[in-house]
Amino acid sequence: MARTDPLIIGRVVGDVLDPFTKSNTFRIFYSSREVTNGREFKPSQVVHQPRVEIGGNDHMTFYTLVMVDPDAPSPSNPHLREYVHWIVTDIPGGTGVDSGQEIMCYESPRPTAGIHRFVFVLFQQLGKHTVYAPDWRQNFKTRDFAELYNLGSPVAAVYYNCQREAGSGGRRMCT
């Protein structure tokens, strides 16, 4: 990964992931807006789970999608890092999350302080029905989850920024 990689600049690599080599693609859309690294979304735009399209054409290769907030409850005090917002497993290549198994239901982002990063990580599974839901959402560790289920390094990742509806610009605390 180059120093100019947005996942490094946005500290996703470091805070959530180790450096990895992208080996698949996925596209994420909230309504018609595609998630790209660092793009801004308001909570009202991410209420409903996004549409996710997984690259590839091998329906016998399965993927796990994890969505976390490494800035919970606030970027200046992320003591709940990482907070899990969504996990979908058993997604066949070339399809979307609707073809997978939602093991942790989508919880819409509602940041109350500062600008939060919401990170989507895609892993290739060793086989179907090999990944299970964690027992809690807070203090999740994507790296530990990947190790526990032998997922290896991510095959793709992307993140967006989100702050409270009235927030604008800079990292500032709510009163």
Backbone as CSV, one residue per row, in Angstrom:
resi,resn,N_x,N_y,N_z,CA_x,CA_y,CA_z,C_x,C_y,C_z
1,MET,0.851,-1.184,0.000,0.000,0.000,0.000,0.891,1.240,0.000
2,ALA,0.568,2.178,-0.850,1.333,3.424,-0.938,0.888,4.401,0.152
3,ARG,1.799,5.282,0.538,1.471,6.287,1.551,0.305,7.175,1.135
4,THR,0.062,7.261,-0.159,-1.028,8.095,-0.652,-2.368,7.361,-0.656
5,ASP,-2.373,6.092,-0.267,-3.606,5.317,-0.216,-4.559,5.974,0.786
6,PRO,-5.817,6.224,0.392,-6.760,6.887,1.295,-7.016,6.111,2.588
7,LEU,-6.848,4.776,2.566,-7.036,3.996,3.790,-5.901,4.256,4.783
8,ILE,-4.728,4.620,4.288,-3.608,4.983,5.163,-3.777,6.423,5.638
9,ILE,-4.078,7.314,4.712,-4.277,8.726,5.069,-5.398,8.869,6.092
10,GLY,-6.487,8.105,5.910,-7.620,8.166,6.834,-7.426,7.342,8.099
11,ARG,-6.229,6.765,8.273,-5.869,5.969,9.450,-6.744,4.724,9.645
12,VAL,-7.404,4.271,8.575,-8.131,3.000,8.647,-7.106,1.882,8.776
13,VAL,-6.052,1.958,7.930,-4.909,1.065,8.115,-4.161,1.636,9.310
14,GLY,-4.058,0.846,10.330,-3.479,1.299,11.595,-4.512,1.153,12.688
15,ASP,-5.614,1.911,12.595,-6.651,1.849,13.625,-7.503,0.582,13.528
16,VAL,-7.781,0.110,12.306,-8.676,-1.035,12.112,-7.979,-2.210,11.441
17,LEU,-7.188,-1.918,10.414,-6.592,-2.967,9.593,-5.080,-2.848,9.532
18,ASP,-4.438,-3.968,9.245,-3.028,-3.965,8.893,-2.950,-3.723,7.386
19,PRO,-1.790,-3.324,6.878,-1.663,-3.155,5.427,-2.049,-4.450,4.702
20,PHE,-2.729,-4.308,3.571,-3.149,-5.474,2.796,-3.136,-5.111,1.317
21,THR,-3.209,-6.134,0.492,-3.275,-5.944,-0.951,-4.695,-6.239,-1.408
22,LYS,-5.320,-5.265,-2.029,-6.681,-5.431,-2.528,-6.692,-6.498,-3.617
23,SER,-7.601,-7.475,-3.478,-7.654,-8.552,-4.463,-9.057,-8.784,-5.015
24,ASN,-10.019,-7.981,-4.580,-11.364,-8.054,-5.134,-11.960,-6.654,-5.074
25,THR,-13.130,-6.505,-5.648,-13.808,-5.217,-5.628,-15.161,-5.365,-4.951
26,PHE,-15.631,-4.271,-4.423,-17.010,-4.204,-3.984,-17.439,-2.755,-4.037
27,ARG,-18.729,-2.566,-4.292,-19.294,-1.229,-4.388,-20.437,-1.136,-3.398
28,ILE,-20.510,0.007,-2.724,-21.513,0.217,-1.689,-22.265,1.496,-2.019
29,PHE,-23.596,1.416,-1.948,-24.440,2.559,-2.280,-25.483,2.799,-1.197
30,TYR,-25.584,4.033,-0.750,-26.714,4.485,0.053,-27.595,5.252,-0.920
31,SER,-28.749,4.690,-1.237,-29.593,5.227,-2.293,-28.752,5.218,-3.572
32,SER,-28.565,6.339,-4.220,-27.758,6.349,-5.442,-26.344,6.860,-5.200
33,ARG,-26.002,7.195,-3.942,-24.673,7.731,-3.626,-23.705,6.602,-3.288
34,GLU,-22.636,6.503,-4.067,-21.643,5.459,-3.821,-20.702,5.876,-2.704
35,VAL,-20.364,4.923,-1.853,-19.387,5.151,-0.796,-17.996,5.120,-1.423
36,THR,-17.258,6.195,-1.231,-15.859,6.253,-1.637,-15.070,6.728,-0.426
37,ASN,-13.795,6.408,-0.390,-12.978,6.729,0.776,-13.039,8.214,1.120
38,GLY,-13.466,8.482,2.359,-13.498,9.842,2.868,-14.732,10.647,2.506
39,ARG,-15.644,10.080,1.727,-16.853,10.815,1.344,-17.701,11.095,2.573
40,GLU,-18.350,12.252,2.572,-19.192,12.664,3.698,-20.634,12.200,3.506
41,PHE,-21.203,11.635,4.562,-22.620,11.284,4.608,-23.184,11.809,5.916
42,LYS,-24.414,12.252,5.901,-25.131,12.658,7.111,-25.895,11.444,7.642
43,PRO,-26.186,11.397,8.937,-26.942,10.269,9.483,-28.262,10.006,8.746
44,SER,-28.928,11.056,8.294,-30.197,10.877,7.583,-30.014,10.161,6.248
45,GLN,-28.788,10.140,5.714,-28.519,9.485,4.433,-28.135,8.012,4.594
46,VAL,-27.865,7.582,5.833,-27.390,6.217,6.064,-28.296,5.440,7.022
47,VAL,-29.566,5.843,7.099,-30.516,5.199,8.000,-30.741,3.743,7.606
48,HIS,-30.891,3.506,6.314,-31.181,2.157,5.829,-29.902,1.487,5.332
49,GLN,-29.832,0.176,5.514,-28.630,-0.541,5.083,-28.364,-0.286,3.608
50,PRO,-27.093,-0.191,3.261,-26.746,0.098,1.872,-26.874,-1.129,0.975
51,ARG,-26.862,-0.858,-0.309,-26.784,-1.917,-1.309,-25.293,-2.190,-1.522
52,VAL,-24.918,-3.447,-1.492,-23.514,-3.827,-1.640,-23.384,-4.835,-2.766
53,GLU,-22.488,-4.551,-3.705,-22.221,-5.441,-4.831,-20.800,-5.969,-4.694
54,ILE,-20.667,-7.295,-4.654,-19.368,-7.950,-4.500,-18.854,-8.343,-5.886
55,GLY,-17.587,-8.066,-6.145,-16.983,-8.427,-7.426,-16.762,-9.921,-7.552
56,GLY,-16.341,-10.325,-8.714,-16.069,-11.737,-8.974,-17.255,-12.408,-9.640
57,ASN,-17.027,-13.617,-10.118,-18.115,-14.364,-10.748,-18.171,-15.813,-10.287
58,ASP,-17.420,-16.135,-9.243,-17.415,-17.487,-8.702,-18.404,-17.557,-7.547
59,HIS,-19.575,-18.124,-7.813,-20.616,-18.216,-6.783,-20.286,-19.238,-5.699
60,MET,-19.172,-19.945,-5.856,-18.749,-20.913,-4.838,-17.668,-20.327,-3.937
61,THR,-17.338,-19.057,-4.135,-16.433,-18.341,-3.245,-17.299,-17.414,-2.406
62,PHE,-17.116,-17.470,-1.085,-17.986,-16.725,-0.186,-17.204,-15.650,0.558
63,TYR,-17.912,-14.567,0.873,-17.302,-13.398,1.494,-18.056,-12.984,2.749
64,THR,-17.318,-12.328,3.639,-17.883,-11.718,4.839,-17.663,-10.221,4.748
65,LEU,-18.718,-9.460,5.021,-18.661,-8.008,5.060,-18.826,-7.560,6.507
66,VAL,-17.899,-6.726,6.964,-17.947,-6.183,8.324,-17.979,-4.662,8.213
67,MET,-18.856,-4.016,8.987,-18.920,-2.553,9.047,-18.688,-2.131,10.494
68,VAL,-17.653,-1.299,10.712,-17.317,-0.857,12.063,-17.109,0.655,12.127
69,ASP,-17.247,1.178,13.341,-16.946,2.579,13.656,-15.763,2.577,14.611
70,PRO,-14.565,2.954,14.130,-13.406,2.985,15.015,-13.339,4.237,15.890
71,ASP,-14.324,5.118,15.777,-14.309,6.390,16.501,-15.402,6.485,17.562
72,ALA,-15.937,5.348,18.002,-17.017,5.360,18.988,-16.464,5.453,20.411
73,PRO,-17.072,6.239,21.269,-18.219,7.117,21.022,-17.831,8.481,20.432
74,SER,-16.538,8.830,20.493,-16.088,10.079,19.875,-14.641,9.902,19.414
75,PRO,-14.251,10.610,18.348,-12.877,10.473,17.849,-11.817,10.849,18.887
76,SER,-12.147,11.759,19.798,-11.174,12.163,20.809,-11.098,11.180,21.972
77,ASN,-12.099,10.305,22.102,-12.111,9.302,23.171,-12.785,8.028,22.643
78,PRO,-12.097,7.304,21.752,-12.720,6.132,21.115,-12.651,4.867,21.965
79,HIS,-13.101,4.957,23.225,-12.956,3.820,24.132,-13.868,2.632,23.798
80,LEU,-14.809,2.796,22.879,-15.636,1.667,22.440,-15.145,1.099,21.105
81,ARG,-14.011,1.623,20.611,-13.430,1.168,19.330,-13.276,-0.331,19.344
82,GLU,-13.605,-1.013,18.356,-14.419,-0.681,17.216,-15.851,-1.064,17.541
83,TYR,-16.809,-0.275,17.103,-18.214,-0.573,17.311,-18.746,-1.197,16.018
84,VAL,-19.336,-2.402,16.132,-19.825,-3.108,14.943,-21.215,-2.600,14.577
85,HIS,-21.371,-2.205,13.329,-22.673,-1.757,12.841,-23.367,-2.796,11.977
86,TRP,-22.587,-3.760,11.438,-23.217,-4.710,10.519,-22.235,-5.822,10.180
87,ILE,-22.726,-7.065,10.103,-21.922,-8.180,9.587,-22.822,-9.071,8.732
88,VAL,-22.367,-9.332,7.510,-23.054,-10.243,6.591,-22.025,-11.270,6.142
89,THR,-22.391,-12.553,6.214,-21.485,-13.633,5.827,-22.075,-14.421,4.653
90,ASP,-21.290,-15.350,4.151,-21.739,-16.286,3.117,-22.277,-15.577,1.866
91,ILE,-21.644,-14.464,1.487,-22.055,-13.733,0.284,-21.316,-14.350,-0.908
92,PRO,-22.028,-14.944,-1.847,-21.351,-15.522,-3.011,-20.716,-14.436,-3.884
93,GLY,-19.568,-14.739,-4.445,-18.911,-13.796,-5.341,-19.827,-13.415,-6.492
94,GLY,-19.750,-12.163,-6.919,-20.561,-11.695,-8.030,-21.997,-11.380,-7.674
95,THR,-22.313,-11.378,-6.379,-23.679,-11.064,-5.950,-23.630,-9.884,-4.982
96,GLY,-24.633,-9.788,-4.136,-24.684,-8.721,-3.142,-25.053,-9.265,-1.783
97,VAL,-25.143,-8.362,-0.810,-25.417,-8.798,0.563,-26.767,-9.494,0.693
98,ASP,-27.699,-9.198,-0.206,-29.007,-9.860,-0.137,-28.889,-11.362,-0.347
99,SER,-27.792,-11.813,-0.955,-27.564,-13.243,-1.175,-26.816,-13.885,-0.019
100,GLY,-26.401,-13.069,0.959,-25.652,-13.570,2.101,-26.523,-13.777,3.318
101,GLN,-25.870,-14.011,4.442,-26.543,-14.257,5.720,-26.191,-13.116,6.676
102,GLU,-27.169,-12.313,7.036,-26.932,-11.218,7.973,-26.851,-11.815,9.384
103,ILE,-25.648,-11.780,9.986,-25.487,-12.365,11.318,-25.483,-11.296,12.407
104,MET,-25.328,-10.051,12.018,-25.476,-8.930,12.938,-26.201,-7.846,12.161
105,CYS,-27.427,-7.540,12.583,-28.266,-6.647,11.794,-27.685,-5.240,11.714
106,TYR,-28.044,-4.565,10.638,-27.559,-3.215,10.363,-28.069,-2.251,11.432
107,GLU,-27.149,-1.517,12.018,-27.485,-0.464,12.972,-27.000,0.848,12.361
108,SER,-27.940,1.746,12.089,-27.573,2.973,11.383,-26.679,3.854,12.254
109,PRO,-25.694,4.496,11.629,-24.785,5.394,12.342,-25.526,6.621,12.889
110,ARG,-25.220,6.961,14.145,-25.791,8.148,14.780,-24.716,8.827,15.633
111,PRO,-23.660,9.319,15.001,-22.594,9.942,15.795,-23.101,11.196,16.505
112,THR,-22.681,11.366,17.751,-23.106,12.544,18.525,-21.974,13.538,18.736
113,ALA,-20.742,13.087,18.550,-19.600,13.978,18.775,-18.527,13.719,17.728
114,GLY,-18.107,14.759,17.046,-17.007,14.653,16.103,-17.366,13.963,14.802
115,ILE,-16.348,13.816,13.962,-16.492,13.154,12.667,-16.042,11.703,12.833
116,HIS,-16.943,10.777,12.517,-16.657,9.350,12.649,-16.364,8.747,11.286
117,ARG,-15.464,7.763,11.279,-15.204,6.964,10.090,-16.030,5.687,10.204
118,PHE,-16.708,5.328,9.144,-17.434,4.067,9.101,-16.769,3.223,8.030
119,VAL,-16.236,2.084,8.464,-15.352,1.268,7.634,-16.048,-0.028,7.234
120,PHE,-16.055,-0.304,5.937,-16.534,-1.574,5.401,-15.312,-2.393,5.024
121,VAL,-15.257,-3.630,5.517,-14.137,-4.521,5.222,-14.705,-5.806,4.623
122,LEU,-14.111,-6.250,3.526,-14.548,-7.467,2.864,-13.460,-8.525,3.002
123,PHE,-13.858,-9.705,3.483,-12.958,-10.843,3.634,-13.471,-12.008,2.796
124,GLN,-12.547,-12.819,2.292,-12.925,-14.064,1.624,-12.932,-15.162,2.671
125,GLN,-14.011,-15.919,2.723,-14.142,-17.009,3.680,-13.488,-18.280,3.143
126,LEU,-13.143,-19.189,4.062,-12.592,-20.484,3.657,-13.683,-21.386,3.118
127,GLY,-14.909,-21.173,3.559,-16.044,-21.980,3.120,-17.319,-21.378,3.656
128,LYS,-18.437,-21.952,3.258,-19.739,-21.445,3.702,-20.007,-21.886,5.140
129,HIS,-20.733,-21.067,5.880,-21.123,-21.348,7.269,-19.906,-21.524,8.179
130,THR,-18.894,-20.685,7.994,-17.680,-20.798,8.812,-17.448,-19.572,9.694
131,VAL,-18.368,-18.584,9.627,-18.216,-17.348,10.390,-19.487,-17.117,11.202
132,TYR,-19.313,-16.733,12.467,-20.454,-16.569,13.365,-20.447,-15.188,14.017
133,ALA,-21.593,-14.791,14.517,-21.765,-13.457,15.100,-21.002,-13.320,16.412
134,PRO,-20.416,-12.144,16.637,-19.816,-11.872,17.946,-20.934,-11.668,18.976
135,ASP,-20.579,-11.697,20.244,-21.568,-11.562,21.313,-21.889,-10.117,21.669
136,TRP,-21.137,-9.167,21.140,-21.349,-7.765,21.474,-20.925,-6.889,20.302
137,ARG,-21.325,-5.624,20.367,-20.992,-4.691,19.300,-19.796,-3.807,19.649
138,GLN,-19.670,-3.405,20.911,-18.593,-2.494,21.286,-17.292,-3.251,21.547
139,ASN,-16.175,-2.545,21.367,-14.837,-3.099,21.571,-14.565,-4.345,20.724
140,PHE,-15.164,-4.370,19.552,-14.915,-5.406,18.557,-13.534,-5.141,17.963
141,LYS,-12.868,-6.163,17.540,-11.564,-6.012,16.886,-11.617,-6.766,15.561
142,THR,-11.635,-6.030,14.467,-11.700,-6.648,13.142,-10.557,-7.627,12.940
143,ARG,-9.356,-7.243,13.371,-8.199,-8.138,13.212,-8.409,-9.460,13.948
144,ASP,-8.901,-9.397,15.204,-9.128,-10.611,15.990,-10.232,-11.470,15.375
145,PHE,-11.284,-10.828,14.881,-12.386,-11.527,14.221,-11.862,-12.291,13.003
146,ALA,-11.053,-11.618,12.194,-10.481,-12.252,11.002,-9.608,-13.442,11.390
147,GLU,-8.836,-13.292,12.452,-7.961,-14.388,12.899,-8.782,-15.565,13.422
148,LEU,-9.808,-15.270,14.221,-10.648,-16.309,14.811,-11.277,-17.204,13.739
149,TYR,-11.709,-16.599,12.638,-12.399,-17.347,11.589,-11.527,-17.613,10.358
150,ASN,-10.221,-17.473,10.519,-9.266,-17.774,9.441,-9.617,-17.052,8.138
151,LEU,-9.954,-15.772,8.266,-10.329,-14.983,7.094,-9.120,-14.398,6.377
152,GLY,-7.993,-14.357,7.050,-6.801,-13.780,6.451,-6.917,-12.275,6.309
153,SER,-6.144,-11.722,5.398,-6.179,-10.275,5.161,-7.437,-9.906,4.401
154,PRO,-7.892,-8.664,4.549,-9.044,-8.214,3.767,-8.745,-8.324,2.273
155,VAL,-9.813,-8.473,1.484,-9.661,-8.441,0.031,-10.030,-7.064,-0.515
156,ALA,-10.730,-6.260,0.309,-11.088,-4.893,-0.070,-11.596,-4.169,1.167
157,ALA,-11.514,-2.839,1.136,-12.049,-2.019,2.231,-12.340,-0.621,1.693
158,VAL,-13.291,0.045,2.327,-13.631,1.423,1.986,-14.242,2.055,3.234
159,TYR,-14.139,3.385,3.350,-14.746,4.052,4.498,-15.362,5.381,4.079
160,TYR,-16.321,5.820,4.898,-16.880,7.157,4.720,-16.871,7.873,6.050
161,ASN,-17.031,9.182,5.996,-17.099,10.009,7.200,-18.541,10.406,7.469
162,CYS,-18.880,10.504,8.748,-20.235,10.884,9.136,-20.157,11.632,10.457
163,GLN,-20.943,12.694,10.567,-21.052,13.428,11.820,-22.514,13.755,12.044
164,ARG,-22.825,14.266,13.228,-24.227,14.558,13.535,-24.812,15.464,12.467
165,GLU,-26.112,15.394,12.320,-26.815,16.079,11.234,-26.470,17.559,11.130
166,ALA,-26.362,18.245,12.259,-26.106,19.692,12.249,-24.626,20.024,12.145
167,GLY,-23.765,19.003,12.219,-22.325,19.242,12.197,-21.840,19.696,10.837
168,SER,-20.787,20.486,10.857,-20.180,20.892,9.587,-18.739,21.278,9.813
169,GLY,-17.869,20.646,9.049,-16.443,20.997,9.044,-15.725,20.740,10.342
170,GLY,-14.465,20.348,10.218,-13.577,20.188,11.375,-14.029,19.165,12.380
171,ARG,-13.122,18.827,13.257,-13.459,17.915,14.352,-13.770,18.779,15.558
172,ARG,-15.025,18.791,15.946,-15.403,19.578,17.115,-16.370,18.771,17.956
173,MET,-16.446,19.133,19.199,-17.298,18.401,20.129,-18.665,19.067,20.207
174,CYS,-19.711,18.245,20.391,-21.060,18.771,20.574,-21.217,19.261,21.999
175,THR,-22.135,20.180,22.207,-22.410,20.656,23.582,-23.695,20.086,24.089
